[in-house]
């Protein structure tokens, strides 16, 4: 990866894209440190810290601590992700949107993008109002109409700006802008994670009370580091896994020359949709937290809404099952959008290619569709297992008496997003290098 970045830096155009991406991320981190006025951030941070094991803690992780600090980018990129999910589902369900997407060409894509932006602002307004309702209930804000307007407007403006920033990174930078912003937010928590581990070890050495402090046995550090390295290695290996369907091209004579007759293959990746199913499943799974913000009394034990949020605890069995099913569903959804077996079979037929043992046309498309369906299932199971494995390990650590399992459970989603986005970004750089025919850069 370092070699690819170094090679890309030698190309002036790619150097400009890398610098633009870095500059955009600096703006993102700067906005994540600017607090919204009229909010007592110290009290709010303490409250969110006490809820670190809940779904509010997951929202805080994805925003790079901006959620707990009530900064301008507190809502992060979640409204845009939710908006994209909703619009893409509606594109399939509503014929008018489907025609606009498929038959409208570039103009249709622009209209779909505009609808997505409007929906993003609407969702951000809803979430900002819910967030204000929660912090107002606990007395973390200055009372009054004007502070409410300022707080909600700042949250909505920050979310809309991040949406625009992500689109700019996609267009003028490297990789997918939305994924890059999520990546930056998660990585920004790295120093805090290291400090928490260090504090946990010191508390263990000083024999601190586990009820009042995070206590971490030194042996767990080696296990956690080893586990993370194995997990990253497994993710990298599975990301490169693919099924190669053999393709034979028929011979044809043009003038005095003979063309074709060579053998090739059709590569189909195991994890074709990349890290997007994880990101989208996490966004959908955070909806109960949004509902809970509208009903702040949910923190009171014994109430219906408290029980509702407890069911969707990020360490709970029900949440894990829902998360698992969402990852599988979005994997199939995105593979259906990205890969069309009929179109692939028709292209092979036009170019004189065929899969040995299958006639060109429908038999070939049926075979390819069957292969893609099986690979999608294995890819979805791989993503779901990797995302939930740290949660399972974290729960085991909690049962053994280690409070560090709370943060480890939430860290599972973070690891796979960080590794997945890093791999996708490197591949985007490699593709840019390949397009410029710089021989030897990728060897």
Coordinates of C-alpha atoms in Angstrom, one line a residue:
X1 CA 0.0 0.0 0.0
X2 CA 2.8 2.4 0.9
X3 CA 4.6 1.6 -2.4
X4 CA 1.4 2.3 -4.3
X5 CA 1.0 5.7 -2.6
X6 CA 4.6 6.5 -3.3
X7 CA 4.2 5.6 -7.0
X8 CA 1.0 7.7 -7.2
X9 CA 2.8 10.7 -5.7
X10 CA 5.2 10.7 -8.7
X11 CA 2.3 11.4 -11.1
X12 CA 1.4 15.1 -11.0
X13 CA -2.4 14.5 -11.5
X14 CA -2.6 11.8 -8.8
X15 CA -0.5 13.9 -6.5
X16 CA -3.1 16.7 -6.8
X17 CA -5.9 14.2 -6.0
X18 CA -4.0 12.9 -3.0
X19 CA -3.4 16.5 -1.7
X20 CA -7.1 17.4 -2.3
X21 CA -8.2 14.3 -0.3
X22 CA -5.8 15.2 2.6
X23 CA -7.0 18.8 2.6
X24 CA -10.6 17.7 2.6
X25 CA -10.0 15.4 5.6
X26 CA -8.2 18.2 7.5
X27 CA -11.4 20.4 7.0
X28 CA -13.4 17.4 8.3
X29 CA -11.3 17.1 11.4
X30 CA -11.3 20.8 12.0
X31 CA -15.2 20.9 11.8
X32 CA -15.2 17.9 14.2
X33 CA -13.5 20.1 16.8
X34 CA -15.7 23.2 16.5
X35 CA -18.4 23.0 19.2
X36 CA -21.9 24.2 18.6
X37 CA -22.8 27.1 21.0
X38 CA -25.3 27.0 23.9
X39 CA -24.3 23.3 24.8
X40 CA -22.4 22.2 27.9
X41 CA -20.1 19.8 26.2
X42 CA -18.4 18.6 29.4
X43 CA -21.7 17.2 30.8
X44 CA -22.7 15.8 27.4
X45 CA -19.3 14.0 27.0
X46 CA -19.6 12.4 30.4
X47 CA -23.1 11.2 29.6
X48 CA -22.1 9.7 26.2
X49 CA -19.1 8.1 27.9
X50 CA -21.4 6.4 30.4
X51 CA -23.4 5.1 27.4
X52 CA -20.2 3.9 25.5
X53 CA -21.5 0.3 25.3
X54 CA -24.9 1.4 23.9
X55 CA -25.8 2.3 20.3
X56 CA -25.0 5.9 21.2
X57 CA -21.4 4.8 21.7
X58 CA -21.5 3.3 18.2
X59 CA -22.7 6.6 16.7
X60 CA -19.9 8.4 18.6
X61 CA -17.3 6.0 17.1
X62 CA -18.6 6.6 13.6
X63 CA -18.5 10.4 14.0
X64 CA -15.0 10.4 15.4
X65 CA -16.1 11.6 18.9
X66 CA -18.0 14.6 17.3
X67 CA -21.3 13.2 18.6
X68 CA -20.2 13.3 22.2
X69 CA -18.6 16.7 21.8
X70 CA -21.7 18.2 20.0
X71 CA -19.5 19.7 17.3
X72 CA -20.7 21.0 13.9
X73 CA -20.2 17.6 12.4
X74 CA -21.9 15.7 15.2
X75 CA -24.4 14.0 12.9
X76 CA -21.4 12.9 10.7
X77 CA -22.3 11.4 7.3
X78 CA -25.1 9.2 8.6
X79 CA -28.0 11.3 7.2
X80 CA -26.5 11.0 3.7
X81 CA -26.0 7.3 4.0
X82 CA -29.5 6.8 5.2
X83 CA -30.8 9.0 2.4
X84 CA -28.8 7.0 -0.2
X85 CA -30.3 3.7 1.1
X86 CA -33.9 5.1 1.0
X87 CA -33.6 6.5 -2.5
X88 CA -32.0 3.4 -3.9
X89 CA -34.7 1.2 -2.5
X90 CA -37.4 3.6 -3.8
X91 CA -35.7 3.5 -7.2
X92 CA -36.5 -0.2 -7.3
X93 CA -40.0 0.2 -5.9
X94 CA -41.2 3.3 -7.8
X95 CA -41.3 2.8 -11.6
X96 CA -40.9 6.6 -12.3
X97 CA -37.6 6.7 -10.4
X98 CA -36.4 3.5 -12.0
X99 CA -37.0 4.9 -15.5
X100 CA -35.3 8.1 -14.4
X101 CA -32.3 6.2 -13.2
X102 CA -31.9 3.7 -16.1
X103 CA -33.3 5.6 -19.1
X104 CA -32.6 9.2 -18.1
X105 CA -28.9 9.0 -18.8
X106 CA -26.7 11.6 -17.3
X107 CA -29.6 14.0 -16.7
X108 CA -31.5 11.3 -14.9
X109 CA -28.5 10.5 -12.6
X110 CA -28.3 14.2 -11.7
X111 CA -32.0 14.3 -10.8
X112 CA -31.6 11.2 -8.6
X113 CA -28.5 12.9 -6.9
X114 CA -30.6 16.0 -6.3
X115 CA -33.4 14.0 -4.7
X116 CA -30.8 12.3 -2.5
X117 CA -29.5 15.6 -1.3
X118 CA -32.9 17.0 -0.5
X119 CA -33.7 13.7 1.4
X120 CA -30.3 14.1 3.3
X121 CA -31.3 17.6 4.5
X122 CA -34.7 16.3 5.6
X123 CA -33.2 13.4 7.5
X124 CA -30.5 15.6 9.1
X125 CA -33.2 18.0 10.2
X126 CA -35.1 15.1 11.9
X127 CA -32.0 13.7 13.6
X128 CA -30.8 17.2 14.7
X129 CA -34.2 17.9 16.3
X130 CA -34.0 14.5 18.0
X131 CA -30.5 15.2 19.3
X132 CA -31.6 18.6 20.6
X133 CA -34.6 17.0 22.3
X134 CA -32.3 14.5 24.1
X135 CA -29.7 17.0 25.3
X136 CA -32.4 19.5 26.3
X137 CA -34.1 16.9 28.4
X138 CA -30.9 16.4 30.4
X139 CA -30.2 20.1 30.8
X140 CA -27.1 20.2 28.6
X141 CA -28.3 23.2 26.6
X142 CA -29.3 26.8 27.3
X143 CA -33.1 27.1 27.4
X144 CA -34.9 29.2 24.8
X145 CA -36.1 29.3 21.2
X146 CA -33.1 31.0 19.8
X147 CA -30.5 28.5 21.2
X148 CA -32.7 25.7 19.8
X149 CA -32.7 27.2 16.3
X150 CA -29.0 27.8 16.4
X151 CA -28.2 24.3 17.6
X152 CA -30.5 22.5 15.1
X153 CA -29.4 24.7 12.2
X154 CA -25.7 24.1 13.0
X155 CA -26.2 20.3 13.1
X156 CA -28.1 20.3 9.8
X157 CA -25.6 22.6 8.1
X158 CA -22.7 20.5 9.2
X159 CA -24.3 17.3 7.9
X160 CA -25.1 19.0 4.5
X161 CA -21.5 20.3 4.3
X162 CA -20.1 16.8 4.9
X163 CA -22.4 15.5 2.1
X164 CA -21.0 18.1 -0.2
X165 CA -17.4 17.4 0.9
X166 CA -17.8 13.7 0.3
X167 CA -19.0 14.3 -3.2
X168 CA -16.0 16.6 -3.8
X169 CA -13.6 13.9 -2.6
X170 CA -15.3 11.3 -4.9
X171 CA -15.0 13.7 -7.9
X172 CA -11.7 15.4 -7.4
X173 CA -9.9 13.1 -4.9
X174 CA -9.2 9.4 -4.5
X175 CA -11.7 6.7 -3.6
X176 CA -15.3 7.0 -2.4
X177 CA -15.7 10.3 -0.4
X178 CA -18.3 9.0 2.0
X179 CA -16.2 5.9 2.9
X180 CA -13.1 8.1 3.3
X181 CA -14.9 10.4 5.7
X182 CA -16.0 7.4 7.8
X183 CA -12.5 6.1 7.7
X184 CA -11.0 9.4 8.9
X185 CA -13.6 9.6 11.8
X186 CA -12.8 6.1 13.0
X187 CA -9.0 6.4 12.7
X188 CA -9.1 9.7 14.6
X189 CA -10.2 7.7 17.7
X190 CA -7.0 5.7 17.6
X191 CA -5.1 7.7 20.2
X192 CA -8.0 7.6 22.6
X193 CA -8.1 3.8 22.1
X194 CA -4.4 3.5 22.9
X195 CA -4.8 5.7 26.0
X196 CA -7.8 3.6 27.2
X197 CA -5.8 0.4 26.9
X198 CA -2.8 2.0 28.7
X199 CA -5.1 3.3 31.5
X200 CA -6.7 -0.1 31.8
X201 CA -3.4 -1.7 32.3
X202 CA -2.3 0.9 34.9
X203 CA -5.6 0.4 36.8
X204 CA -4.9 -3.4 36.8
X205 CA -1.4 -2.9 38.2
X206 CA -2.8 -0.5 40.9
X207 CA -5.6 -3.0 41.6
X208 CA -8.3 -0.5 40.9
X209 CA -12.0 -1.3 41.5
X210 CA -13.5 -2.7 38.2
X211 CA -16.8 -1.1 39.0
X212 CA -15.4 2.4 39.0
X213 CA -12.6 2.1 36.4
X214 CA -11.7 0.2 33.3
X215 CA -9.4 -2.6 34.2
X216 CA -7.4 -4.5 31.6
X217 CA -5.0 -7.4 32.2
X218 CA -1.7 -7.0 30.4
X219 CA -2.2 -10.4 28.8
X220 CA -5.3 -9.1 27.0
X221 CA -3.1 -6.6 25.2
X222 CA -1.2 -9.3 23.4
X223 CA -4.5 -11.2 22.7
X224 CA -6.2 -8.1 21.3
X225 CA -3.2 -7.1 19.1
X226 CA -2.8 -10.6 17.8
X227 CA -6.5 -10.9 17.2
X228 CA -6.6 -7.6 15.3
X229 CA -3.6 -8.7 13.1
X230 CA -5.2 -12.0 12.3
X231 CA -8.5 -10.3 11.5
X232 CA -6.8 -7.7 9.2
X233 CA -4.9 -10.6 7.4
X234 CA -8.1 -12.5 7.0
X235 CA -10.0 -9.5 5.6
X236 CA -7.2 -8.7 3.1
X237 CA -7.1 -12.4 2.0
X238 CA -10.9 -12.6 1.5
X239 CA -11.0 -9.3 -0.2
X240 CA -8.8 -10.6 -3.0
X241 CA -10.6 -14.0 -3.2
X242 CA -12.4 -14.5 -6.5
X243 CA -14.0 -17.2 -8.7
X244 CA -12.6 -17.4 -12.2
X245 CA -15.0 -18.7 -14.8
X246 CA -13.2 -20.0 -17.9
X247 CA -14.1 -18.4 -21.2
X248 CA -13.2 -19.6 -24.6
X249 CA -13.2 -17.4 -27.7
X250 CA -14.1 -18.9 -31.1
X251 CA -11.7 -18.5 -34.0
X252 CA -12.6 -16.2 -36.9
X253 CA -10.9 -15.3 -40.1
X254 CA -10.7 -11.7 -41.2
X255 CA -9.0 -11.4 -44.6
X256 CA -5.8 -13.5 -44.4
X257 CA -5.6 -13.4 -40.7
X258 CA -7.1 -15.5 -38.0
X259 CA -8.3 -14.0 -34.8
X260 CA -9.6 -15.4 -31.5
X261 CA -9.2 -19.0 -30.3
X262 CA -7.6 -17.9 -27.0
X263 CA -8.7 -18.9 -23.6
X264 CA -9.4 -16.4 -20.8
X265 CA -11.5 -16.2 -17.6
X266 CA -14.2 -14.1 -16.1
X267 CA -13.2 -13.0 -12.5
X268 CA -16.0 -12.7 -10.0
X269 CA -15.0 -11.4 -6.6
X270 CA -16.2 -13.0 -3.4
X271 CA -16.8 -9.6 -1.7
X272 CA -18.0 -7.8 -4.8
X273 CA -19.8 -5.0 -2.9
X274 CA -16.8 -4.3 -0.6
X275 CA -17.5 -2.6 2.7
X276 CA -20.8 -0.9 1.7
X277 CA -23.1 -3.6 3.2
X278 CA -21.4 -3.0 6.6
X279 CA -21.7 0.8 6.4
X280 CA -25.4 0.7 5.3
X281 CA -26.3 -2.1 7.8
X282 CA -24.7 0.0 10.6
X283 CA -26.7 3.1 9.5
X284 CA -30.0 1.2 9.5
X285 CA -29.1 -0.4 12.9
X286 CA -28.7 3.1 14.4
X287 CA -32.3 4.0 13.7
X288 CA -33.4 2.9 17.2
X289 CA -30.9 5.4 18.7
X290 CA -32.5 8.1 16.6
X291 CA -35.9 7.2 18.0
X292 CA -34.4 7.1 21.5
X293 CA -33.2 10.7 21.1
X294 CA -36.8 11.8 20.6
X295 CA -37.8 10.1 23.8
X296 CA -35.0 11.0 26.3
X297 CA -36.9 9.4 29.1
X298 CA -35.8 6.1 27.6
X299 CA -32.8 6.3 30.0
X300 CA -35.2 5.8 32.9
X301 CA -35.3 2.1 33.9
X302 CA -38.6 0.4 33.8
X303 CA -40.1 2.5 31.0
X304 CA -41.2 1.0 27.6
X305 CA -38.6 3.0 25.6
X306 CA -35.8 2.0 27.9
X307 CA -36.6 -1.6 27.3
X308 CA -36.8 -0.8 23.5
X309 CA -33.3 0.6 23.5
X310 CA -32.0 -2.3 25.6
X311 CA -33.2 -4.7 23.0
X312 CA -31.1 -2.9 20.4
X313 CA -28.0 -2.8 22.6
X314 CA -25.0 -3.1 20.3
X315 CA -23.8 -6.1 22.5
X316 CA -27.2 -7.8 22.6
X317 CA -28.3 -10.9 20.8
X318 CA -31.2 -9.3 19.0
X319 CA -29.1 -6.5 17.7
X320 CA -26.5 -9.0 16.4
X321 CA -29.1 -11.0 14.6
X322 CA -30.6 -7.9 13.0
X323 CA -27.2 -6.6 12.1
X324 CA -26.3 -10.0 10.6
X325 CA -29.4 -10.2 8.4
X326 CA -29.0 -6.6 7.2
X327 CA -25.4 -7.3 6.1
X328 CA -26.6 -10.3 4.1
X329 CA -29.6 -8.4 2.6
X330 CA -27.4 -5.4 1.5
X331 CA -24.8 -7.7 0.0
X332 CA -27.4 -9.3 -2.2
X333 CA -28.9 -5.9 -3.0
X334 CA -25.6 -4.3 -4.1
X335 CA -24.5 -7.3 -6.1
X336 CA -27.8 -7.2 -7.9
X337 CA -27.2 -3.5 -8.8
X338 CA -23.6 -3.9 -9.7
X339 CA -23.5 -7.1 -11.7
X340 CA -25.9 -8.0 -14.5
X341 CA -25.4 -11.7 -15.7
X342 CA -27.6 -11.2 -18.7
X343 CA -25.5 -8.2 -19.9
X344 CA -22.2 -10.1 -19.3
X345 CA -23.5 -13.2 -21.3
X346 CA -24.6 -10.9 -24.1
X347 CA -21.2 -9.2 -24.3
X348 CA -19.5 -12.6 -24.4
X349 CA -21.8 -13.7 -27.2
X350 CA -21.1 -10.5 -29.2
X351 CA -17.4 -11.0 -28.9
X352 CA -17.5 -14.7 -29.9
X353 CA -16.8 -15.9 -26.3
X354 CA -18.5 -18.7 -24.5
X355 CA -18.3 -20.7 -21.2
X356 CA -17.2 -24.3 -22.0
X357 CA -20.2 -26.6 -21.4
X358 CA -22.8 -23.9 -21.7
X359 CA -24.5 -22.5 -24.8
X360 CA -24.3 -18.7 -25.4
X361 CA -27.2 -16.6 -24.3
X362 CA -29.6 -17.6 -21.6
X363 CA -27.8 -20.8 -20.5
X364 CA -24.6 -18.8 -19.9
X365 CA -26.4 -16.0 -18.0
X366 CA -28.2 -18.6 -15.8
X367 CA -24.9 -20.3 -15.0
X368 CA -23.2 -16.9 -14.2
X369 CA -26.2 -15.9 -12.1
X370 CA -26.0 -19.2 -10.1
X371 CA -22.3 -18.7 -9.5
X372 CA -22.8 -15.0 -8.4
X373 CA -25.6 -16.0 -6.1
X374 CA -23.4 -18.6 -4.3
X375 CA -20.4 -16.2 -4.1
X376 CA -22.7 -13.5 -2.7
X377 CA -23.9 -15.8 0.0
X378 CA -20.3 -16.7 1.1
X379 CA -19.2 -13.1 0.8
X380 CA -22.2 -11.9 2.9
X381 CA -21.5 -14.5 5.6
X382 CA -17.8 -13.5 5.6
X383 CA -18.7 -9.8 6.1
X384 CA -21.3 -10.6 8.8
X385 CA -19.0 -13.0 10.8
X386 CA -16.0 -10.6 10.7
X387 CA -18.3 -7.7 11.8
X388 CA -19.8 -9.7 14.7
X389 CA -16.7 -11.6 15.8
X390 CA -15.3 -8.8 18.0
X391 CA -18.8 -8.4 19.6
X392 CA -18.8 -12.1 20.5
X393 CA -15.2 -11.8 21.9
X394 CA -16.2 -8.6 23.8
X395 CA -19.1 -10.4 25.4
X396 CA -16.9 -13.3 26.4
X397 CA -14.4 -10.8 28.0
X398 CA -17.3 -9.1 29.9
X399 CA -18.4 -12.5 31.2
X400 CA -14.8 -13.1 32.4
X401 CA -14.9 -9.8 34.3
X402 CA -13.0 -7.5 32.0
X403 CA -14.8 -4.2 31.3
X404 CA -12.6 -3.7 28.2
X405 CA -15.1 -5.9 26.3
X406 CA -17.5 -3.0 26.0
X407 CA -15.2 -1.0 23.7
X408 CA -14.1 -4.2 21.8
X409 CA -17.6 -5.1 20.9
X410 CA -18.1 -1.7 19.2
X411 CA -14.7 -1.9 17.6
X412 CA -15.6 -4.8 15.3
X413 CA -17.5 -2.7 12.8
X414 CA -14.7 -0.1 12.9
X415 CA -12.0 -2.6 12.0
X416 CA -13.7 -3.9 9.0
X417 CA -14.7 -0.4 7.7
X418 CA -11.1 0.9 8.2
X419 CA -9.5 -2.1 6.5
X420 CA -12.1 -2.3 3.7
X421 CA -11.9 1.4 2.9
X422 CA -8.1 1.3 2.9
X423 CA -8.1 -1.6 0.4
X424 CA -10.7 0.1 -1.8
X425 CA -8.7 3.3 -1.8
X426 CA -5.5 1.5 -2.8
X427 CA -7.3 -0.3 -5.6
X428 CA -8.6 3.1 -6.8
X429 CA -5.0 4.4 -6.9
X430 CA -3.8 1.3 -8.7
X431 CA -6.6 1.7 -11.3
X432 CA -5.5 5.3 -11.8
X433 CA -1.9 4.2 -12.3
X434 CA -2.9 1.4 -14.7
X435 CA -4.9 3.9 -16.8
X436 CA -1.8 5.9 -17.3
X437 CA 0.3 2.9 -18.5
X438 CA 3.2 3.4 -16.1
X439 CA 4.8 0.0 -16.5
X440 CA 6.4 -1.5 -13.5
X441 CA 4.6 0.6 -10.9
X442 CA 2.4 -2.3 -9.7
X443 CA 5.0 -5.0 -10.0

